Short mmCIF file of N, CA, C and O in Angstrom, two decimals:
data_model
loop_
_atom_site.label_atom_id
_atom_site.label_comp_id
_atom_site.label_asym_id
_atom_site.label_seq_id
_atom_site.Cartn_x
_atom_site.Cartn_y
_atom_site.Cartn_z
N UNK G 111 -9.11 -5.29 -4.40
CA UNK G 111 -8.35 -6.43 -3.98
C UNK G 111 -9.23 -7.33 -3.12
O UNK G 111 -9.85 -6.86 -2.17
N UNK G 112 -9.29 -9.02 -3.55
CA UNK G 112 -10.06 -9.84 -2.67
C UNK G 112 -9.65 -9.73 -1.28
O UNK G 112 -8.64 -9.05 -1.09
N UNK G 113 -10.19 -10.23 -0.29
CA UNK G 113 -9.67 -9.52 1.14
C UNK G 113 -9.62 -11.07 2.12
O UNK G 113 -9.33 -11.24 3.30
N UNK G 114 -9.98 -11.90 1.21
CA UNK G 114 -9.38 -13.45 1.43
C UNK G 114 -8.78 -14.50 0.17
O UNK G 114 -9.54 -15.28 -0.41
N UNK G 115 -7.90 -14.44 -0.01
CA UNK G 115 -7.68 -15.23 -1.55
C UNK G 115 -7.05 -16.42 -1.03
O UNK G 115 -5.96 -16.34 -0.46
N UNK G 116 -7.71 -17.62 -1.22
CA UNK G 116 -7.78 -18.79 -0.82
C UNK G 116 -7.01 -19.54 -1.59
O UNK G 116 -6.53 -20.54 -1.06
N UNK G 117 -6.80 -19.34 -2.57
CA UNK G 117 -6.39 -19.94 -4.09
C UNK G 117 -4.81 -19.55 -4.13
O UNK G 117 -4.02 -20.28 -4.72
N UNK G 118 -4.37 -18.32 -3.43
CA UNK G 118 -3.01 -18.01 -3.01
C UNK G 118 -2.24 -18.92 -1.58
O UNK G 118 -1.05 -19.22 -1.61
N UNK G 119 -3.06 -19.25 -0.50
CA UNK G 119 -3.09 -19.82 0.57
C UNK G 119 -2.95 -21.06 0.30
O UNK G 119 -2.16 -21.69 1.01
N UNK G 120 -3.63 -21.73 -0.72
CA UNK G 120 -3.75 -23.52 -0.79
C UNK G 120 -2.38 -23.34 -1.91
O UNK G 120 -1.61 -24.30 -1.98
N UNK G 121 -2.17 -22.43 -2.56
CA UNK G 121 -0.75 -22.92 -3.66
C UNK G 121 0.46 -22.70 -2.43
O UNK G 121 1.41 -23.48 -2.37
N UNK G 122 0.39 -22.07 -1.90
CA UNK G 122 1.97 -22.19 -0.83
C UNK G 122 1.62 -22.84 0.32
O UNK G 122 2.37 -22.62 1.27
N UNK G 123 0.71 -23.57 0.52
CA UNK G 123 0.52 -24.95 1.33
C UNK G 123 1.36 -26.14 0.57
O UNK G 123 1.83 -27.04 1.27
N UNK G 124 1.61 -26.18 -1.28
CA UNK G 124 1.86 -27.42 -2.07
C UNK G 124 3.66 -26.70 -2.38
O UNK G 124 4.74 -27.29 -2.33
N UNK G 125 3.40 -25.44 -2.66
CA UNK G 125 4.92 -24.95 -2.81
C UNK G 125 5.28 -23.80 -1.86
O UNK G 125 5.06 -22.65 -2.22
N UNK G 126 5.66 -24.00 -1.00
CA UNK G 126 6.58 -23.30 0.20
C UNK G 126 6.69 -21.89 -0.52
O UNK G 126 5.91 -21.10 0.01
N UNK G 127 7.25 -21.44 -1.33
CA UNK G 127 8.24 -20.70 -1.59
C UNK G 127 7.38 -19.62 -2.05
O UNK G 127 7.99 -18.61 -2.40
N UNK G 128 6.19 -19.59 -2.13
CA UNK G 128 4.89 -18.72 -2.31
C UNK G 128 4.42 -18.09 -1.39
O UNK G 128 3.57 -17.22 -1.58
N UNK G 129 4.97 -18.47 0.00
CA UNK G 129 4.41 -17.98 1.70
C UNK G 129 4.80 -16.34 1.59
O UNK G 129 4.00 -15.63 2.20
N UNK G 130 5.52 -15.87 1.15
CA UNK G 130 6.65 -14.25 1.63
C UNK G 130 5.24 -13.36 0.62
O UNK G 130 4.77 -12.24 0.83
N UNK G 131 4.90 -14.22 -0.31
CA UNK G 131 3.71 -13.79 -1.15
C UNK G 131 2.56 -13.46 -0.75
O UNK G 131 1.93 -12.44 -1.05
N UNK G 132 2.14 -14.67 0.21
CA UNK G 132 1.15 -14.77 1.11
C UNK G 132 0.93 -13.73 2.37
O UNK G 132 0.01 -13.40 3.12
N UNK G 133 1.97 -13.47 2.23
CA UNK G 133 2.36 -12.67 3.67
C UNK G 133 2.84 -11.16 3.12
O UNK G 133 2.71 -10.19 3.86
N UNK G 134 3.38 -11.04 1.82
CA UNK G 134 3.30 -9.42 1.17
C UNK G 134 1.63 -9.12 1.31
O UNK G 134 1.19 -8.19 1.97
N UNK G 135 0.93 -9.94 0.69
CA UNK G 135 -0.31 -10.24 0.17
C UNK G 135 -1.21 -8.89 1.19
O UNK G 135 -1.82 -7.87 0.84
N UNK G 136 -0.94 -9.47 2.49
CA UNK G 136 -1.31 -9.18 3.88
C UNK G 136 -1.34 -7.92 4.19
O UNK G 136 -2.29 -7.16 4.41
N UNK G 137 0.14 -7.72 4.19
CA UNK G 137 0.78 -6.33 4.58
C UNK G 137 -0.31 -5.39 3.73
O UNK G 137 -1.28 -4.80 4.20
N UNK G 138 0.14 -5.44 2.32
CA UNK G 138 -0.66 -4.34 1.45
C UNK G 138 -1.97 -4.13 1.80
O UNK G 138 -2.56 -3.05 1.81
N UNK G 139 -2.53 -5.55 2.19
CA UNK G 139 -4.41 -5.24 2.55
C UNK G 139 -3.74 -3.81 3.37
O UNK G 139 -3.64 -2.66 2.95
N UNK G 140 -3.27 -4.52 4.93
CA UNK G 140 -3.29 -3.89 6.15
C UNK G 140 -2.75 -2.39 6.22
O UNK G 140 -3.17 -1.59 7.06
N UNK G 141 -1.63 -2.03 5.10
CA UNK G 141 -1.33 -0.90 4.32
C UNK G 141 -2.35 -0.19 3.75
O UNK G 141 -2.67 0.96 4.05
N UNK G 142 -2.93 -0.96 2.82
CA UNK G 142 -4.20 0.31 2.23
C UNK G 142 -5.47 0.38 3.31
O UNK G 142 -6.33 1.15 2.86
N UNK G 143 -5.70 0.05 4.04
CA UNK G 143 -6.88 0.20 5.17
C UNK G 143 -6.00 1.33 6.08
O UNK G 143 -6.73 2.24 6.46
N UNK G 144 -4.60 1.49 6.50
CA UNK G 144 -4.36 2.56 6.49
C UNK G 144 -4.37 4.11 6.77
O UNK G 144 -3.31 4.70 6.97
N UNK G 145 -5.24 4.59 6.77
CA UNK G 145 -5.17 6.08 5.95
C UNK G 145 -4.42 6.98 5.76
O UNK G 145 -4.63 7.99 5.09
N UNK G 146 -2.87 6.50 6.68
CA UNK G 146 -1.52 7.37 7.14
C UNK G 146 -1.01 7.12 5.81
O UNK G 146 -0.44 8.13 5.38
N UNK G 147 -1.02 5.83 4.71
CA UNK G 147 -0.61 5.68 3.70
C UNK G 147 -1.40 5.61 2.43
O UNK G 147 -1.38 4.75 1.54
N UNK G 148 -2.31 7.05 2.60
CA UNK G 148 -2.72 7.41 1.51
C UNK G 148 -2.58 8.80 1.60
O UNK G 148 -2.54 9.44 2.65
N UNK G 149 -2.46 9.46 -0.08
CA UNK G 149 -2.96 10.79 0.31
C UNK G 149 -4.24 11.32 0.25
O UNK G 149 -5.08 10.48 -0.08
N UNK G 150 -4.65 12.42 0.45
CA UNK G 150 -6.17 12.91 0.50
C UNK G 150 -6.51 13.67 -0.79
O UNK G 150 -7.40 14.51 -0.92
N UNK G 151 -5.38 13.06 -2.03
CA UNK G 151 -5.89 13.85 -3.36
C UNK G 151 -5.45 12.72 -4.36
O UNK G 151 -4.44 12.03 -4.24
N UNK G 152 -6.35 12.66 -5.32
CA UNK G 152 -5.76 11.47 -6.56
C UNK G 152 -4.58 12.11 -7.21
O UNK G 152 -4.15 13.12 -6.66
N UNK G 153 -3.96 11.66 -8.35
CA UNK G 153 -2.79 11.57 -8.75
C UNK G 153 -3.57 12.85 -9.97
O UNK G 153 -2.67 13.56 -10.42
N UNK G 154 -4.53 13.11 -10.35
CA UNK G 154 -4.93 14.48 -10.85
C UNK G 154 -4.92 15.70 -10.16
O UNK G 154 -4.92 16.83 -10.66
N UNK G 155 -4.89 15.32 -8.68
CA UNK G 155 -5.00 16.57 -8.24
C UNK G 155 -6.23 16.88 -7.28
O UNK G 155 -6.12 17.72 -6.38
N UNK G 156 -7.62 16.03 -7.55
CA UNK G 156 -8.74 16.13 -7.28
C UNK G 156 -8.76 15.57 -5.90
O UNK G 156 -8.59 14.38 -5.61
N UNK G 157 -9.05 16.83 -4.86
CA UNK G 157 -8.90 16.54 -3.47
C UNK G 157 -10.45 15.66 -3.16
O UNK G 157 -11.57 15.62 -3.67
N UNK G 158 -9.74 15.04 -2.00
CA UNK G 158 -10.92 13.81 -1.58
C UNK G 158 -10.93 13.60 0.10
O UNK G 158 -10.03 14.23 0.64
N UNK G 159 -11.58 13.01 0.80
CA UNK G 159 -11.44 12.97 2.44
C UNK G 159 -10.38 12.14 2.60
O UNK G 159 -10.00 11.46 1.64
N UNK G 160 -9.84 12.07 3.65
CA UNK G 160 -8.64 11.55 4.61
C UNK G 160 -8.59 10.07 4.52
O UNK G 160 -9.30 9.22 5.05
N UNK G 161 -7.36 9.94 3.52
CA UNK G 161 -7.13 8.26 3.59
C UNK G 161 -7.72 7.81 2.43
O UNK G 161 -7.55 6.61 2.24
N UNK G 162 -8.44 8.47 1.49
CA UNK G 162 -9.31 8.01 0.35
C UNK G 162 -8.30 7.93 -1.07
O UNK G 162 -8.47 7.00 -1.85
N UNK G 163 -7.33 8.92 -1.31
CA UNK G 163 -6.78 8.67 -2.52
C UNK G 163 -5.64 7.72 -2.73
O UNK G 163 -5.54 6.85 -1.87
N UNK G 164 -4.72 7.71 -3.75
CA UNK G 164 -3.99 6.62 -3.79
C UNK G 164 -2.70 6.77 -2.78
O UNK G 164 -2.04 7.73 -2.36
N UNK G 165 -2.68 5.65 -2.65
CA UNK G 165 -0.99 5.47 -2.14
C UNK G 165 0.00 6.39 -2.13
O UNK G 165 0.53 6.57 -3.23
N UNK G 166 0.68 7.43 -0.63
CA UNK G 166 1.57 8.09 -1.09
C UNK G 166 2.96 7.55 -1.26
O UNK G 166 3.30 6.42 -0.94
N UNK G 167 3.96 8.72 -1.95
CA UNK G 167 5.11 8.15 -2.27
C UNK G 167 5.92 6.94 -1.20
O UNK G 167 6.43 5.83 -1.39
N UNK G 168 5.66 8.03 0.22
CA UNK G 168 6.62 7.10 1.18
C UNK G 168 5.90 5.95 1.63
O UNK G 168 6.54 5.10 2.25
N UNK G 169 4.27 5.72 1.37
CA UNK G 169 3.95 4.36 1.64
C UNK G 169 4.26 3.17 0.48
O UNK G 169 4.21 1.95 0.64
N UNK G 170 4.66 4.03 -0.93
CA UNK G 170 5.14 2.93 -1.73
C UNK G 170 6.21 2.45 -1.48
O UNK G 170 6.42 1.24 -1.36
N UNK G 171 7.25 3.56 -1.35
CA UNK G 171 8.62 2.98 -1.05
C UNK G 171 8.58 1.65 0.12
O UNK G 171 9.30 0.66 0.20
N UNK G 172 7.75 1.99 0.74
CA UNK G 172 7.66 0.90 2.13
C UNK G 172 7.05 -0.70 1.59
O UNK G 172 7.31 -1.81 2.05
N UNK G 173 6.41 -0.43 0.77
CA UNK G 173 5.92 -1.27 -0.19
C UNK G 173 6.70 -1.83 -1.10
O UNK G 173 6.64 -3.06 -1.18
N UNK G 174 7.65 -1.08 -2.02
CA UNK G 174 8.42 -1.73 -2.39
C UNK G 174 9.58 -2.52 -1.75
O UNK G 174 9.98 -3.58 -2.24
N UNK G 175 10.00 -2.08 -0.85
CA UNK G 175 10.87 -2.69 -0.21
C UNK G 175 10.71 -3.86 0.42
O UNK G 175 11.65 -4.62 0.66
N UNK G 176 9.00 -4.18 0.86
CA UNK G 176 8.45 -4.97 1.17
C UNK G 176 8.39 -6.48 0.17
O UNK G 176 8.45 -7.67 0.47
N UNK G 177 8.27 -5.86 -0.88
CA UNK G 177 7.88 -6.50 -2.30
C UNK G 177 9.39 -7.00 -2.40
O UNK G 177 9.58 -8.22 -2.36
N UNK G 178 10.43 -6.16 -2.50
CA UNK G 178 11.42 -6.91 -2.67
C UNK G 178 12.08 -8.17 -1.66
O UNK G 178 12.55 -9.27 -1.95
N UNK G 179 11.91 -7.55 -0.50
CA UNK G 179 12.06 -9.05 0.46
C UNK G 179 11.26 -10.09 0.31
O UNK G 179 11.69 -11.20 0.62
N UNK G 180 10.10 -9.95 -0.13
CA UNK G 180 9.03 -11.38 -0.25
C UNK G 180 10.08 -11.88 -1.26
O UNK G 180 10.95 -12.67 -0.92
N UNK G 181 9.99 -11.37 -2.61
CA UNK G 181 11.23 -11.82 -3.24
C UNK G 181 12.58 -12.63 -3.13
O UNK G 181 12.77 -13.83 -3.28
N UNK G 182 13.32 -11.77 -2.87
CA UNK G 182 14.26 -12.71 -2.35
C UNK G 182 14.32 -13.84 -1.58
O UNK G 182 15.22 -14.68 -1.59
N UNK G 183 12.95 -13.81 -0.65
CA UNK G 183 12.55 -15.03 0.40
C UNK G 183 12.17 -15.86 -0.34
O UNK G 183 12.55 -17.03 -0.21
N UNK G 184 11.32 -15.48 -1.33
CA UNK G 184 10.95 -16.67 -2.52
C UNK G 184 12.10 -17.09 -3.09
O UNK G 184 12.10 -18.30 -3.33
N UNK G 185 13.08 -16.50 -3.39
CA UNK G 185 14.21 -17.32 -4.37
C UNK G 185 14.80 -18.22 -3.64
O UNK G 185 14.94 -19.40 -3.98
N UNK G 186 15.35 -17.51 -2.09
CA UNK G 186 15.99 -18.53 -1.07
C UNK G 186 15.36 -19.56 -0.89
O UNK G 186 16.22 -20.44 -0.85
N UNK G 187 14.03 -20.18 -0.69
CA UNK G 187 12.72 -20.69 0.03
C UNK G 187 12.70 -22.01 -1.49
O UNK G 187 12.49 -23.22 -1.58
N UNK G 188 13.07 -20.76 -2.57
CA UNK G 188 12.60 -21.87 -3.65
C UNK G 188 14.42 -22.87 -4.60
O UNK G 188 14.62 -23.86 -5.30
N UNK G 189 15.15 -21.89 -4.04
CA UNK G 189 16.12 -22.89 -4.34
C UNK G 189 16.05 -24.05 -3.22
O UNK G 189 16.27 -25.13 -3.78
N UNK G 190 15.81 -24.20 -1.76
CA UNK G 190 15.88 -25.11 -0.82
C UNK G 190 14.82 -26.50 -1.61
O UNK G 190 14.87 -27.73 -1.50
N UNK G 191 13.97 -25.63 -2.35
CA UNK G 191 13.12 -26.93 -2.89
C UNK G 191 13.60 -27.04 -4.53
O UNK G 191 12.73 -27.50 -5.27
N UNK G 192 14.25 -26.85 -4.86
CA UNK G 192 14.75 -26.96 -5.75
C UNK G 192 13.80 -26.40 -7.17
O UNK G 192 13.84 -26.82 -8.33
N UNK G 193 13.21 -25.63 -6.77
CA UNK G 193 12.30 -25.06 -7.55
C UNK G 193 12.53 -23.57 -8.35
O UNK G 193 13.08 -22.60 -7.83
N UNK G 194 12.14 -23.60 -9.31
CA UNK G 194 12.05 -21.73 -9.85
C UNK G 194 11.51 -20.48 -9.43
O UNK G 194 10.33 -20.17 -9.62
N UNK G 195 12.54 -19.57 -8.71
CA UNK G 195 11.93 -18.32 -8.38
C UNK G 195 10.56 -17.89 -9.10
O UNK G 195 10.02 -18.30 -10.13
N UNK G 196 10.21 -16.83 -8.11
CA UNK G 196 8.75 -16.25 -9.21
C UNK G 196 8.81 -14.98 -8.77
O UNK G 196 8.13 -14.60 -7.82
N UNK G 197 9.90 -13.96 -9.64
CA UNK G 197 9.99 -12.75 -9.37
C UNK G 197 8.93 -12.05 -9.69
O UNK G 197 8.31 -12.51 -10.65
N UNK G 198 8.45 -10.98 -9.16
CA UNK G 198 7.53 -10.15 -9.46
C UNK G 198 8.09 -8.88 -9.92
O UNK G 198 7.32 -8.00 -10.32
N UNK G 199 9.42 -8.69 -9.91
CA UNK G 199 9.96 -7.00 -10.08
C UNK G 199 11.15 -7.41 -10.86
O UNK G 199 11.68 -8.47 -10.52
N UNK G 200 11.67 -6.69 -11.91
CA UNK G 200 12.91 -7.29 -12.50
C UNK G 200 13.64 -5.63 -12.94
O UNK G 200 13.12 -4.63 -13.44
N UNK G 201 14.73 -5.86 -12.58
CA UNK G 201 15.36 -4.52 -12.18
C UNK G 201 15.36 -3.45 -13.52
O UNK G 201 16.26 -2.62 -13.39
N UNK G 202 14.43 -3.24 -14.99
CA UNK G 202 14.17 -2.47 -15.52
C UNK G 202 12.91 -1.96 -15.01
O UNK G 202 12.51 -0.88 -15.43
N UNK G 203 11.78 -3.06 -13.57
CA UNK G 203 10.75 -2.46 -13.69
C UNK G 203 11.13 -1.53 -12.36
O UNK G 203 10.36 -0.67 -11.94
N UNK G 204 12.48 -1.84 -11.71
CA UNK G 204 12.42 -1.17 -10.29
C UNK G 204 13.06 0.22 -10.73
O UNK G 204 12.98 1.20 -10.00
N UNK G 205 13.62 0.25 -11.81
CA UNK G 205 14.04 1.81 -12.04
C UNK G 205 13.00 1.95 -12.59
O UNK G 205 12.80 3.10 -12.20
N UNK G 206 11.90 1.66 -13.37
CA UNK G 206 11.12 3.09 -13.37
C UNK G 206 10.14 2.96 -12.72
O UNK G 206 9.07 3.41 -13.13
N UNK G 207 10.27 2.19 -11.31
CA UNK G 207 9.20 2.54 -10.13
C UNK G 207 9.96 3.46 -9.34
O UNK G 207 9.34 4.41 -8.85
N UNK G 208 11.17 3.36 -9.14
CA UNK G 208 12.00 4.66 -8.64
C UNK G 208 11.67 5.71 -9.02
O UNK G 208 11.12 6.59 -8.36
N UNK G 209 12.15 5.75 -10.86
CA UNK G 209 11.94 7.35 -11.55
C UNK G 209 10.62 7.73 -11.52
O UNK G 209 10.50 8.88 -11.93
N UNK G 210 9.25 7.06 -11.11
CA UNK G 210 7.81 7.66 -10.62
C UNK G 210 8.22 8.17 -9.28
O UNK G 210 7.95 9.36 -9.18
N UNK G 211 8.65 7.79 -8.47
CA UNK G 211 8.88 8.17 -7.14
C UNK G 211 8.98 9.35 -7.61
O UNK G 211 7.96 10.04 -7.68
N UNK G 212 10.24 9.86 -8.05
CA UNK G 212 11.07 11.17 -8.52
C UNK G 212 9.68 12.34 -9.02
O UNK G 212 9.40 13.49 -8.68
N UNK G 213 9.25 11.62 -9.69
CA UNK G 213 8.43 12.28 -10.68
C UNK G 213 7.07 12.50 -10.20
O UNK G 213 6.33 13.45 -10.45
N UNK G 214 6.86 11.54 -9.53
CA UNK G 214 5.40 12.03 -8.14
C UNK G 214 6.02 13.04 -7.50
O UNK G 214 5.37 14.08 -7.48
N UNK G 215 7.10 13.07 -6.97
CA UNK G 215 7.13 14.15 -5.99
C UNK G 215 7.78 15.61 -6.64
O UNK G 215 7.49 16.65 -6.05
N UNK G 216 8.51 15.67 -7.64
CA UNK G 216 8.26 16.79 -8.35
C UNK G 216 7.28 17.32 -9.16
O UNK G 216 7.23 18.50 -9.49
N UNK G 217 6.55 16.50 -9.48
CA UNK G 217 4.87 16.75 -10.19
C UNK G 217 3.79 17.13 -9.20
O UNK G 217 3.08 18.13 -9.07
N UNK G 218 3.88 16.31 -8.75
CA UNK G 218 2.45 16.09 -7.45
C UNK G 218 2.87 16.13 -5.99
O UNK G 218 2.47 15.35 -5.12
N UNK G 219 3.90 17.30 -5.79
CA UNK G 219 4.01 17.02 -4.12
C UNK G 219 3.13 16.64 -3.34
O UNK G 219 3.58 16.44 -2.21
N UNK G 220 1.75 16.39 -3.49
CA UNK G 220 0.40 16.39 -2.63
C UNK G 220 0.27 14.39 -2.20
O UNK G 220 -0.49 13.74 -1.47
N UNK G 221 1.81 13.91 -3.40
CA UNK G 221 1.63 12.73 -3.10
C UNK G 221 2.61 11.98 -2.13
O UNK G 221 2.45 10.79 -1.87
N UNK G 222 3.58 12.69 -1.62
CA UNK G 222 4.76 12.70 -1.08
C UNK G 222 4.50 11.82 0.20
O UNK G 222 5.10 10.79 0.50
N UNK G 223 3.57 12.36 0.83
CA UNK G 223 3.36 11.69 2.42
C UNK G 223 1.54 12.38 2.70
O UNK G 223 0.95 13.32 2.17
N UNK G 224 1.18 11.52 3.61
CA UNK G 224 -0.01 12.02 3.66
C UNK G 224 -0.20 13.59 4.87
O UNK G 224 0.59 14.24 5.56
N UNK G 225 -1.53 13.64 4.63
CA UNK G 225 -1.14 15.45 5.65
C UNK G 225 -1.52 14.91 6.85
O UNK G 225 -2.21 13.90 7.05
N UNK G 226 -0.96 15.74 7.73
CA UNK G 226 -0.72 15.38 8.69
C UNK G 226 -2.32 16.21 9.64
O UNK G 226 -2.72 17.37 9.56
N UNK G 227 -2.95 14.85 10.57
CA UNK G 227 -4.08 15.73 11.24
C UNK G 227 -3.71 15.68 12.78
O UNK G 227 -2.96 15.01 13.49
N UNK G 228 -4.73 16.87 12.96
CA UNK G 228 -5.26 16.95 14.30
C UNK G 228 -6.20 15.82 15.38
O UNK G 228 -6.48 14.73 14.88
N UNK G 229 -6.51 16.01 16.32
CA UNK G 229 -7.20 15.60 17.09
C UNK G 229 -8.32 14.61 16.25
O UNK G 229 -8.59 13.41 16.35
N UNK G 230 -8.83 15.67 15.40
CA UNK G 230 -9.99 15.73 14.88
C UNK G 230 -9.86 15.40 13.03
O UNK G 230 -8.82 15.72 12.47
N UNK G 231 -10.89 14.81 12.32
CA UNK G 231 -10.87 15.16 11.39
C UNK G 231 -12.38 14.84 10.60
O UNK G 231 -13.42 14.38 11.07
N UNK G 232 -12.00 15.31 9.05
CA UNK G 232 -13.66 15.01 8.68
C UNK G 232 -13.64 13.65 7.85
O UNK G 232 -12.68 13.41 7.12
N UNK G 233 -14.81 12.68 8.00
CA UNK G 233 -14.37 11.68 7.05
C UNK G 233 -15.81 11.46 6.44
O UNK G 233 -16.75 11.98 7.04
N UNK G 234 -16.05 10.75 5.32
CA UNK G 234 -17.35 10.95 4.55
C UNK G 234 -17.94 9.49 5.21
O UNK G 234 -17.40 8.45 5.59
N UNK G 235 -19.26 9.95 5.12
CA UNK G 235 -20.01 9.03 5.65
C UNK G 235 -20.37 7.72 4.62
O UNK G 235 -20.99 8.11 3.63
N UNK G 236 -20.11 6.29 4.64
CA UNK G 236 -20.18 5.67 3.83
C UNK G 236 -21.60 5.66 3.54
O UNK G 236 -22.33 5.99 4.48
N UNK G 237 -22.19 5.32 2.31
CA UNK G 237 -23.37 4.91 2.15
C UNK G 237 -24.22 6.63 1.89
O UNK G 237 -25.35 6.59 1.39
N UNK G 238 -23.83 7.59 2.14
CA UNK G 238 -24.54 8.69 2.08
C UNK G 238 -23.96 9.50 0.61
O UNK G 238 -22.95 8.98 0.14
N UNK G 239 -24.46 10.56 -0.06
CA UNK G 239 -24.09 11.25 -0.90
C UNK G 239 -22.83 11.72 -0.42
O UNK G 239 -22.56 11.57 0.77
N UNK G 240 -21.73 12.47 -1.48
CA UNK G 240 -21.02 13.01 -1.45
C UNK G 240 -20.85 14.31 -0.15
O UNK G 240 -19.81 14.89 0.18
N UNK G 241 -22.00 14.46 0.29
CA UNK G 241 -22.36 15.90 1.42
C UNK G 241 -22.10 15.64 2.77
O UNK G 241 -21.85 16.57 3.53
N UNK G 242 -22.14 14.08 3.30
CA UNK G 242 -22.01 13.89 4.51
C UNK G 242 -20.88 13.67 5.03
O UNK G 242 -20.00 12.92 4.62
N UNK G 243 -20.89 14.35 6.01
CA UNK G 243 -19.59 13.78 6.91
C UNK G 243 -19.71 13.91 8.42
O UNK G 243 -20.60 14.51 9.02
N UNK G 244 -18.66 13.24 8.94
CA UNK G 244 -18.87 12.83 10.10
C UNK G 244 -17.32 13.29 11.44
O UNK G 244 -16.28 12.65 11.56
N UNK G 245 -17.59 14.08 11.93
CA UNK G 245 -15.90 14.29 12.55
C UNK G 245 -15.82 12.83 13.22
O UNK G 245 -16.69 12.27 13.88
N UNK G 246 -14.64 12.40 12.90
CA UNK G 246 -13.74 11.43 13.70
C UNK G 246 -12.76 11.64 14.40
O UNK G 246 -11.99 12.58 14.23
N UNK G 247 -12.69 10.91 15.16
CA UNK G 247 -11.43 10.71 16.51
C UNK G 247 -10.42 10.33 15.74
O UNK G 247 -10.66 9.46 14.91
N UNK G 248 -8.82 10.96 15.83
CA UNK G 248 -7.73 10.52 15.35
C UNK G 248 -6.66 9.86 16.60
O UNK G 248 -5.71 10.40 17.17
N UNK G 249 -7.20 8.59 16.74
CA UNK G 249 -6.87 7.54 17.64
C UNK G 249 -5.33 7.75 17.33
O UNK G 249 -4.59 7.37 18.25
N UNK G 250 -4.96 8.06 16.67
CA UNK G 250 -3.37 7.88 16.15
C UNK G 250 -2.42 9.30 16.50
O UNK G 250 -1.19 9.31 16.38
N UNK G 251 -3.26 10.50 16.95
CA UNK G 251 -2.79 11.43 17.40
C UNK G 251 -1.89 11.90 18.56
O UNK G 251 -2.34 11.93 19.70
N UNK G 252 -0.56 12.28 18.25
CA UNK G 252 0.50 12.21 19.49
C UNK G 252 0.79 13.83 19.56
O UNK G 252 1.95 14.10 19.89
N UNK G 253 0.13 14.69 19.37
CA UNK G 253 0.14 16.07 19.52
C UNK G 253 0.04 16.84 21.05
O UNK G 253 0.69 17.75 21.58
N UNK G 254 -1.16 15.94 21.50
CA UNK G 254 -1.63 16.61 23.21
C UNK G 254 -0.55 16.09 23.86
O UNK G 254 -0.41 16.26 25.07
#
C-alpha cells in the first residue's frame, strides 16, 4: 500500500464525499503498522515473527466496521452534494466477509487475535537474513 496517495487527497478536495475514504485510507496504514493487529502466522499456517503475518480476525472486524462507516459518511456527504454514493461493500460481499470470519476461526484459530507478549519479544532484524533477531521492548505491555 502507497503510504502517501495524493491522487486520493486532491479527488476529495473537488468531491467532498471521498474524505471518510481518505480518512479509512489512514486508519488501515496506522492498523497494519500495528503488530497487535496481526497474527504471527500466515493464513497457511507458516509461523513468522511478531506482527509480520496477515491481519487477524478481530483486527478485520474493526476494519470492517470501519469500512462501513466511511461508507455511509460517503452516501450522507454525497447526497448533501447531490452526487452518487461510491460504495465499496455491497451486502452479498459483507456476508461472505462475515462467513471468512467464521471460517478463519474454525480453520485457523492462529488467526483469531494476535498472541499475546511479554515484556520482551523477538523481532527479525530488517535488512539481515532470515537468522537475525533482535529482543525488543514491548512498550505496549500492562503485565508488571
Amino acid at each position: 500500500m502507497v503510504t502517501i496517495d495524493k491522487s486520493t487527497k486532491e479527488t476529495a478536495k473537488k468531491k467532498p464525499w471521498f474524505e471518510p475514504y481518505v480518512e479509512l485510507r489512514e486508519m488501515i496504514l496506522s492498523m497494519y503498522k500495528d503488530p497487535r493487529n496481526r497474527a504471527d502466522q500466515m493464513r497457511n499456517g507458516k509461523v513468522l515473527c511478531y506482527g509480520e503475518g496477515t491481519f487477524t480476525v478481530k483486527a478485520r472486524m474493526q476494519l470492517f466496521e470501519a469500512v462501513m462507516e466511511a461508507q455511509r459518511m460517503n452516501e450522507r456527504i454525497a447526497k448533501m452534494y447531490g452526487a452518487d454514493p461510491q460504495a465499496l461493500i455491497n451486502e452479498e460481499l459483507a456476508e461472505a466477509i462475515q462467513q471468512q470470519w467464521i471460517d478463519d476461526i474454525q480453520e485457523r484459530p492462529w488467526l483469531e487475535d494476535a498472541t499475546e507478549l511479554g515484556l520482551f519479544y523477538e523481532e527479525r532484524i530488517k535488512g539481515k537474513n532470515d537468522k537475525w533477531f533482535q529482543l525488543t521492548w514491548n512498550h505496549l505491555y500492562e503485565g508488571a
